[in-house]
Every structure is written in C-alpha cells, then in structure tokens.
C-alpha cells in the first residue's frame, strides 16, 4: 500500500548507455543477480525450444513402465502413465511462462494505464481507479482467482485473466504513485510548455519514465503468476489434461509422495520453484539496476 | 480518534458494497446447478424444480439479490448446502482455527524475518545479505501445497516427529472450554498443559509452512526500511554525537523502520488469511479457507459469499487497526489525521 | 550464526517427543473400544430422507436407525468380513412377515424395541416414516418408487405392533427395497414434537437423530468430525463390540494413507486404487475389496446425436479400447476386467462384453464408417479424476491411430450432472452402481427409452424397452431369463456403452480390526466392527 521507500521520489530520465553500464556493474558486483540472469536464459531456452530438446514425447504413455524411478533413459523417472517426466517438465515451460507473461502483460497494460491516468489527472479518474483497486484488494485474492476461473471455466485464457485481475491493484497503485510525483516535475512541465497535450505528455513523457519501476514489478509478479496458476491446478481448476503443466504435475504427483514415488512431484515442483525463484531474483536485480540509491 | 475511525469506516463502505455485488454475481455465474446437484442422482424434473423453488433459484436475479441483501442486514448469511448449517455458525466455528494458524505463522515469520532483515541491512552486500535474499526468495518461491505435503511426508510419515495431521487436536483429547477460540490460549487458561502440547504439535507444521511463505516480504521490507533509516540525517547526527552502534540501530533506526514493516505486516496477514486455503486443505485444518474451497467446488453459493464478506470486513478492520497503530508510533501522523 | 541457531531450535522443537501426546492410562481402556475412521468428507445432514443428503449420511441411517428388515450376510473369501445377498431377507425391526394369499400385500409383526428417547417403537412410527419417505420428494421418494412404494395409502398400521403394506402392483423389488437406507424407522412423536409446525420435521431431523439404532450421534461438526456412541439399550442381544466411533474428515487421500500406515487411524475408505493395491501388497494393513454389485466403470457413446450414432464407430471404439492397460494404470488391478467374453450372454450383471483390444478390427470399422476420421471429446467428473483421467488419457491415445481425435473435457463434480443432463456429450467416462442388484434394474436406469440422466448414451430402442419391461415385471422364471439375456446381448451388439471394469469397493484397516460388513449403501457398518 505504501510505496516502497527504497524507490526514489523523482528521477530525471537517464541515457540508455549509462543504464547499461550500471547494469553491467550491478551484475558484476552481485553474483546472485548474475545467476538469476543465467537461469532466466535457461528457462527461455526451454520455452522456445522445448519440444525439440525433450528426449521423449511428453504425451506418449507406456503403462508397462509406469512410475519408474529416475534412470539413464528417464533421468526424472516416469509418471503414473509411464510418460517421461523430464520431457514433460521441459515442454511445460512454454505453457507456464506463457501464462505468466500474458497475465503480467495484461495487468501491465490495464493496471499501468489506469494507475498512470489516476496519478496524472487526479480527481474523478483517481477516485474511480482507487475504488476499483480497493474493492479488489478487499477480496481474499486467491479465492477471487478461484472464483473467476470456476465461474468462467478452466481454460488458459481465463487463468490469465484471473491472475491479471488479482494483480490489478498492485500495478495501479505503483503506477499512480509514480505518475503523481512526476506530474509537476521539471521535465514534464517542459514537455507541456513545448505544446504537447495532456495525453501526449502522459503517454510520451510520464509512461516511459516509470517503465523501469514497472519492469521490476512485472518480474516479481511473474513468479506470483506461476504460483497462482499452480495453486489453481492443485485445487482442480487448472489447465485441462493432457497438456503438461508444472502445477498439475505437482498436484498429481502429490498423491505418490507417501507411496515412495517422490520423483513424480519433486521434479516439476523443483522446476516450478526454480522459475519463481528466478523471476524473484531477477526482479530484485532489476530493482538494483533501476534504483539510483544503489548507484552511488 | 473516534472521528478517524468513523471516517475510515465510511470510506470503506463503497468497497464493501462492491465486494457484496461482485461476489453475488460471480457465484451466480458458477457453472453447475445447485438444484440439480442436491436433488440427488435420480431426481425427476419436477423434483428438481421443487428444489429450485425451495432455494429461491427460480426468482429473477434482482429479486434474489434483494433477498440476499435484506438477509445480510439481519445478519443472516444463508445456509450452506454442503454442511447443512447456517453459514454464520459455520464461519464462527471455523474462523478461530484459521486465525490461530495464520497468527502463529505470522509470528514465526516475524521472528525469523525481522532479525534477518536487520542483519542483512547492517551487513549490506556481505554474504549474509546474499544468503538472506536467497533464503527468503526460496521461501516465497515454494508452492505452499508442495511444501506442506513434503513436510507431512518427512516429519510425520518418515521421522514420526510430528503428530498425525488430523486437524487441530488429537481425537482422544477433549477441547478446553472455549474463551478465545484459540486452542493454545484456551488450554493455558484452563491450565491443561497436555492439551496445550498436543495443540502445539498439531499447529506447528502448518504454521511453519505458512510462515516460510511470509518470510520474503517481511525480511525485504525490514532490510529496505533499515537501510533507508540508517542513511537518514538523524542517524548521521546521532553517530556524529558519538552514540554507540547498538543504541543507534535499535533505539533510532529500528524504531523508524518499524512503520513500513508494520504496513507490510498488515498486508501479509490478510494475504496469508486468504492463502492458507491451500495449507488448510493439505493439513485437514478445519478453518474457513478449506470451507470456502469445498463450497466453491460444490457451487454452494452461501458459504462462498459469507467467506468473502468476512474476509473483506477483516481486511478493512485490519487496515484500520494498522492506521491507528501508525498514529501511536509516529506522532506526525496524528496531526495529519 | 543466528540462522543456524534458529534451525537448531526448530529441529529441537520438532524432535521433542513431548509433542506426541502419550495416551494417558485412563484413555487406553477407551481406545481399545474406540474406532477411528478417516474419510474424505462426512455427512452434511442426519437425515438421509431429506433433500441434498450426501453419501456419508447413509452411514447415519445405517447405524443410528433401524429398518423393518435387513439382508442375509454372506462371508467374503479369505475371512475379510461379510457382504450380503438381496435374495434372502433377515428380520430387523420386523420380527416376522407374511405375504397375503392374493400376493397383493404383506403384513409385518414388529419386535419390542425402544427409540433413543425411550419411547417404544410402534407401527404408527413405521407408517409415519414410510409416509415421509414417499412424500418428501427428491432422492428418497424416487428410491421408494423403485420398489413400487408411491403413496402413503399403501402403508397401514393395524395396531401398535402390526403393520401392513399394500401393493399397487407386483414388484419383486418392493421387499428388498425395505432394507436400503431410506425406509428407516423414525421416532415420529419426538420428531413431531420438535417439528415447529413442519409436517415432516425436516429441519429438526436434519440436525438430530430420532431412531432406535445401535448408535447415537454424540457430536457432529460438519466438515470436521462426527462421533458416534453405542446405544446400550439397543433391542439386539448381540451388542456392538465398540463403544465409540470417531469419523474424521481428511480430504487428502495421501494423508489418509499415511495415517493408516503409521497406525494412527483404524479404518480408511475411498483411497485411490493405487494406494489400496500398494497397501494390500505391503501387507502391513488389511485391505478388503468387494466387487461393487451392479456397478461398472464404462465409456458411453452418444447414440442419439454426434458421430457415435453410427453403430460401427461405437463398435470400433469397443475393439480399440485398451482394457488391460486401463486395468493396470487406472485401477491397479482393483477391479474385474469386462472384456473378452465368449459363448454368448448370461443372466449375470455386470458381465464382460465380447470385445477385446483388436486394433485391426477397429481400424476396418472406422474405414467403413468414417474414413476421414473424426474429432470428438470425452467428458468425465473431476471428482473421479483419479481413475477417470488415466482412462480418458489412455482412450485418447488408443483412438488417435484410428483417426479419432479425442479432447478431454474434465468438469467439476457440481457441473458434471448438469453436463450429463444436457445429453449432448459424445463420449463419457463414468461409473454407475445400482443399490438393488438386478440386471433389469441396472438396464432400466441406463438403457431404457425413458432416458433417465443415467442413460448417458441416450440409447433409445423400443425392442430394448420391451425386453427390460418384461424382465422387470414378469413372474415367470424362463421369460425373465430370456429377457435378460436378450437385453444384455442387444447391449453387447449395439455397444452404446463399453463396460471397462467392475470396480472393487475397497476398505483398508488395521490388522486388529475385524467384522467388516459391506452393504448396498457402501458405508461401513459400525455394529459389526471388532477391535483387538
């Protein structure tokens, strides 16, 4: 609710070169951030090339080899239908990242624009956006997501929509706070004086300036979006089978933990964790890059 | 003070109204016809129609809504079809279980995250800082249902350290007389240490599972707030005046850093209260979260509406309490209000 | 350092043996007479006749109320306990009964028994209870009608201890239908006294038990636990061995399994088939499996609309079905396979169909009927996903090489019945079990032209209807046999439904638990359990 005190109150636009130099500096200084970037590229690779990297067909069952422990031919073992878990984990990357990216992009557009407009124009716009955000915040968020998916049906699109709606207040508030402090900043005044209309100032001057801070938020909510989708799957509101998806795989594998077939849940669980972990660290790293307090 | 409370409650009313309307509409769009579901497998169309009429589902939407709101003003949240009891009773019976679990989880999280955050801020950039970041980030990256299942498997099934995940208390022990509804407190009030130990054993694993999840926001906020406070003018002045490191950290910097941490605490609490839906499911915890999930899956409107409304009211009250606390800690806020 | 100290402290706290409450001396005696049963969910009412009662409410009806009669117990192989036969009836509240010479009524003599309230059980109570069952609507009324009990006028209390039922038609299901968990006997005076004006005391009986049964409900926390205590004044001389039954609702099946394996729970029902198979193989606990009478897992194909109106495609699916794989990967052997019958239909039900997995035959049929292939979808209940989803996935995979592309349509339980009611799903994977174990009863619900919700294939055929109706109401044994063989043979040829397996109803329990009794309602009978 209160904006992050680590974030600066106002900042003049900085040239791209300086930012890049600073980024190199942060990554060089902080091994954790470097690791996060490495992991991110690995995930991206799996998402793009998944079907070609996977050693087996992720959908092909082989009931004779059901629940086989990890081995050379199936390094992550097989599931209850004898499907190769490694292949399923790899192929699932695209879907999971896709859900996260789409939902974050959607909320970025909706929440970001609404928030910027609220902060910039104030008055009624501010009040309406604020009310909407307040109302959503008053909901228990996971249950709201559940309700939306249950009501609209459990498809990928609806999971994306539900995750975006749940994150709306966060984006709207951050964008609003950032836009409000910039409303009267010098460079904004300058843009006005050169004869730009209010909307042009908003979209052309304010929005680009708060993008870095929004990018940090996007990375952090990516992780949450993945967890949210996985949680929905666990409740039984996930994506329809047989598409491989980490959350569903963990939920299905959970039934086999007690009987000793730990690999069914563990590996998708680790992949899920790794992805969320990566996005969280990445968000932190991006914040360091964007945050001038660390730039001394 | 009273005026602050009233004006804050006044601004919260539109949100509450929004919650009521949205929940009502959302539950009506839920697929599945409760009449069909509860009429039993071999019901005739007439039987289904009779049940639909009995549930008031044959009325137009606005009539149903008017009825719902009228009942709401009488404090009637309707009757759950799955448990067959008034929703108010169900929620009253289950809320303490959820609140106790969430509060303990939050205590555990604060107990770990705040010292960790302070340490990370004091040793900014050191391995402690990095470790703090890794550990808390790993905590928030874990899907709680996965952590919970793993914890049950390791600590109950393999090691046998933790008691059977059978809910709040062993079936063979009787509950202490309910005063607060929190078993841990009630058992101590009754002087029954056996029940206290048993209840603690039951709650520890789910509370830890929940607590791990709350580490990251708290530790991060503590660290950030401490960093901000430590670099502030007044700390530099204090240092210049020759005050010792310990005094500066705890008497000045930490006191100032508490404000944002407190705000985060409030947010985390309301977030956990909603997020423990999954933990409750794993640990068979008889709280309101698991209650709402079962109801949602069964298209049972009344408990879902009741749950959401309860949570919304709690959220609003919680924020009010935090605002008031804020005022007590930071005298500047009082003038603003 | 601080972190390490914390970890050590946490580990210490978890390791503290004090956290496992040691059973006090005084409690150990009661533990020996107490049974802890864990189940997925508990009763949502105390009144099985009431609208919306869930499956576990049958257990309340079974253990806390008595009926006029019961069924003969049949020992299970390997001493696992008992099942039943519906073809031999045993007295319960009725000491004896006599059918009238014209065969159009039956008169019962009631035994001396007391309700929990202390009031004697009278014929007027029986009449009120049965009147209630046929009038209350919903499932109770439908179930009563299945045995041709439709109107209160059929029930006559002749005096306090004599009761008569008049038949509206001769129906072989009437007498067996008196033993199910619907026509139980309620303490009518107590119910009416508390009814608050409602003639059937619906609200009060939903929350209270007013029966004469072997157990009373000591406490009921919906969604958490139900505790039953023995009724020491029960009429039956052989009292239940156990004093108290605690049933806890534990939604997670793996937690239920863990509780059982660690010895913290005595009995668990409804685990996934894999867990029962594992537990049975490990031998640490006892697993009793009874083939569900009159029940099968099946794949239905819509014969009224969509691609499967063509019988050749239905037969193709029956030939393509991976029966062995389904038994292995979905049911883990906990069932009886329903493929590869030879030598024509018999009168048994369920019985295997004459299909087995033969891709060549399947391919030839698809070539004739739909050479271009088809795209379709299969519906199943998310609540039954443990078994239905692997089946659906295997079916999808088996049909793909034939050019039949199948999409999976998994819907939550609340929605499933609604989807079935629409009658437009091309394929459905589901299970059905009828309480009354007669083939004609099964076929009436599943294949009759009256097109009930259970006729998932929407199969309509006047010849089928004629055979089913003949079997239901004939009293001639030869005609009955011919009709049953006739409709089973027709179902095998027409294949609106492909039976996959007859499931086992499994119950896992500690080795010291004995006396398991299986009834049509599938809820455990607390009266028979023993411990020690």
Coordinates of N, CA, C and O in Angstrom, one line a residue, chain A residues 59-64 67 80-81 83 154 236-237 240-242 248 252 254-256 258-259 261, chain C residues 254-255 257-258 261 274-275 278 325 328-329 332 380 382 389-390 393-394 396-397 408-410 412:
Chain A
X59 N 3.7 -36.8 -24.3 CA 2.3 -37.3 -24.2 C 2.2 -38.8 -24.3 O 1.2 -39.4 -24.0
X60 N 3.3 -39.4 -24.8 CA 3.3 -40.9 -25.1 C 3.3 -41.7 -23.8 O 4.2 -41.6 -23.0
X61 N 2.3 -42.5 -23.6 CA 2.2 -43.3 -22.4 C 2.8 -44.7 -22.6 O 3.0 -45.1 -23.8
X62 N 3.3 -45.3 -21.6 CA 3.8 -46.6 -21.7 C 3.5 -47.3 -20.3 O 4.3 -47.2 -19.4
X63 N 2.4 -47.9 -20.2 CA 1.9 -48.4 -18.9 C 2.8 -49.5 -18.3 O 2.8 -49.7 -17.1
X64 N 3.6 -50.1 -19.2 CA 4.5 -51.1 -18.7 C 5.6 -50.5 -17.9 O 6.2 -51.1 -17.0
X67 N 5.5 -45.2 -13.4 CA 6.1 -44.9 -12.1 C 7.5 -45.5 -12.0 O 7.9 -46.0 -10.9
X80 N 2.5 -41.8 -13.7 CA 1.6 -42.9 -13.5 C 1.2 -43.6 -14.8 O 0.6 -44.7 -14.8
X81 N 1.4 -42.9 -15.9 CA 1.0 -43.5 -17.2 C 2.3 -43.8 -18.0 O 2.3 -44.2 -19.1
X83 N 4.8 -41.8 -18.7 CA 5.3 -40.7 -19.5 C 6.6 -40.2 -18.9 O 6.7 -40.2 -17.7
X154 N -12.3 -23.4 -16.7 CA -10.8 -23.5 -16.5 C -10.1 -23.7 -17.8 O -9.8 -24.7 -18.3
X236 N -7.8 -28.1 -8.5 CA -8.6 -28.8 -9.5 C -9.2 -27.8 -10.6 O -10.1 -28.2 -11.3
X237 N -8.7 -26.6 -10.6 CA -9.2 -25.6 -11.5 C -8.1 -25.2 -12.5 O -8.0 -24.1 -13.0
X240 N -6.6 -28.0 -18.7 CA -7.1 -29.4 -19.0 C -6.0 -30.3 -19.4 O -5.1 -30.0 -20.1
X241 N -6.1 -31.6 -18.9 CA -5.1 -32.6 -19.4 C -5.3 -32.8 -20.9 O -6.4 -32.5 -21.4
X242 N -4.3 -33.4 -21.5 CA -3.1 -33.9 -21.0 C -1.9 -32.9 -21.2 O -0.8 -33.4 -21.0
X248 N -0.1 -28.8 -12.2 CA -0.9 -30.0 -12.3 C 0.0 -31.2 -12.0 O -0.4 -32.2 -11.3
X252 N -0.7 -33.8 -9.2 CA -0.9 -35.3 -9.4 C 0.2 -36.1 -8.7 O -0.1 -37.1 -8.1
X254 N 1.7 -35.4 -6.0 CA 1.5 -35.3 -4.5 C 0.9 -36.6 -4.0 O 1.2 -37.1 -2.9
X255 N 0.0 -37.2 -4.8 CA -0.6 -38.5 -4.4 C 0.4 -39.6 -4.3 O 0.1 -40.6 -3.6
X256 N 1.5 -39.4 -4.9 CA 2.5 -40.6 -4.9 C 3.7 -40.3 -4.0 O 4.5 -41.2 -3.9
X258 N 3.6 -40.2 -0.6 CA 3.6 -41.1 0.6 C 3.9 -42.6 0.2 O 4.5 -43.3 0.9
X259 N 3.6 -42.9 -1.1 CA 3.9 -44.3 -1.5 C 5.3 -44.4 -2.0 O 5.7 -45.5 -2.5
X261 N 7.0 -42.8 -4.4 CA 7.4 -42.3 -5.8 C 7.5 -40.8 -5.8 O 6.8 -40.1 -6.4
Chain C
X254 N -3.6 -38.9 0.4 CA -2.3 -39.4 0.8 C -2.1 -39.3 2.3 O -1.5 -40.1 3.0
X255 N -2.8 -38.3 2.9 CA -2.7 -38.1 4.4 C -3.5 -39.3 5.0 O -3.0 -39.9 6.0
X257 N -3.8 -42.3 3.8 CA -3.0 -43.4 3.7 C -1.9 -43.4 4.8 O -1.6 -44.4 5.4
X258 N -1.2 -42.2 4.9 CA -0.2 -42.1 5.9 C -0.7 -42.4 7.3 O 0.0 -43.1 8.1
X261 N -1.0 -46.2 7.6 CA 0.3 -46.9 7.6 C 1.0 -46.7 8.9 O 1.7 -47.5 9.4
X274 N -4.5 -47.2 -6.5 CA -3.1 -47.5 -6.4 C -2.7 -47.7 -4.9 O -1.9 -48.6 -4.6
X275 N -3.3 -46.8 -4.0 CA -3.0 -47.0 -2.6 C -3.5 -48.3 -2.0 O -2.8 -48.9 -1.3
X278 N -1.1 -50.9 -3.3 CA 0.2 -50.9 -2.5 C 0.0 -51.4 -1.1 O 0.8 -52.2 -0.7
X325 N -4.5 -52.2 -20.2 CA -3.8 -51.0 -19.8 C -4.6 -50.3 -18.7 O -4.1 -49.7 -17.8
X328 N -4.5 -51.9 -15.5 CA -3.2 -51.7 -14.9 C -2.9 -50.3 -14.4 O -2.5 -50.1 -13.3
X329 N -3.1 -49.3 -15.3 CA -2.7 -48.0 -15.0 C -3.7 -47.1 -14.3 O -3.4 -46.1 -13.8
X332 N -5.2 -50.3 -11.2 CA -4.1 -51.0 -10.4 C -4.6 -52.4 -10.0 O -4.3 -52.8 -8.9
X380 N -15.6 -36.3 -18.3 CA -15.5 -37.0 -17.1 C -15.6 -36.0 -15.9 O -15.3 -34.9 -16.0
X382 N -14.3 -34.3 -12.6 CA -13.1 -34.1 -11.9 C -13.0 -34.7 -10.5 O -11.9 -35.1 -10.1
X389 N -9.4 -39.9 -15.2 CA -8.5 -39.2 -16.1 C -7.5 -40.1 -16.8 O -7.3 -40.0 -18.0
X390 N -6.8 -41.1 -16.0 CA -6.0 -42.0 -16.7 C -6.7 -42.8 -17.8 O -6.2 -43.0 -18.9
X393 N -7.2 -40.5 -20.8 CA -5.9 -40.3 -21.5 C -5.6 -41.6 -22.3 O -5.1 -41.5 -23.5
X394 N -5.8 -42.8 -21.7 CA -5.5 -44.0 -22.5 C -6.4 -44.2 -23.7 O -6.0 -44.6 -24.7
X396 N -7.9 -41.7 -25.3 CA -7.4 -40.7 -26.3 C -6.3 -41.3 -27.1 O -6.2 -41.2 -28.3
X397 N -5.3 -41.9 -26.4 CA -4.1 -42.4 -27.1 C -4.4 -43.6 -28.0 O -3.9 -43.7 -29.1
X408 N -10.1 -33.9 -24.1 CA -10.6 -34.3 -22.7 C -11.4 -33.1 -22.1 O -11.0 -32.0 -22.2
X409 N -12.6 -33.4 -21.6 CA -13.4 -32.4 -21.0 C -13.7 -32.8 -19.6 O -14.6 -33.6 -19.2
X410 N -12.8 -32.2 -18.7 CA -12.9 -32.6 -17.3 C -13.7 -31.5 -16.5 O -13.3 -30.3 -16.5
X412 N -15.9 -30.1 -13.0 CA -16.0 -30.3 -11.5 C -17.3 -31.0 -11.2 O -18.3 -30.9 -12.0

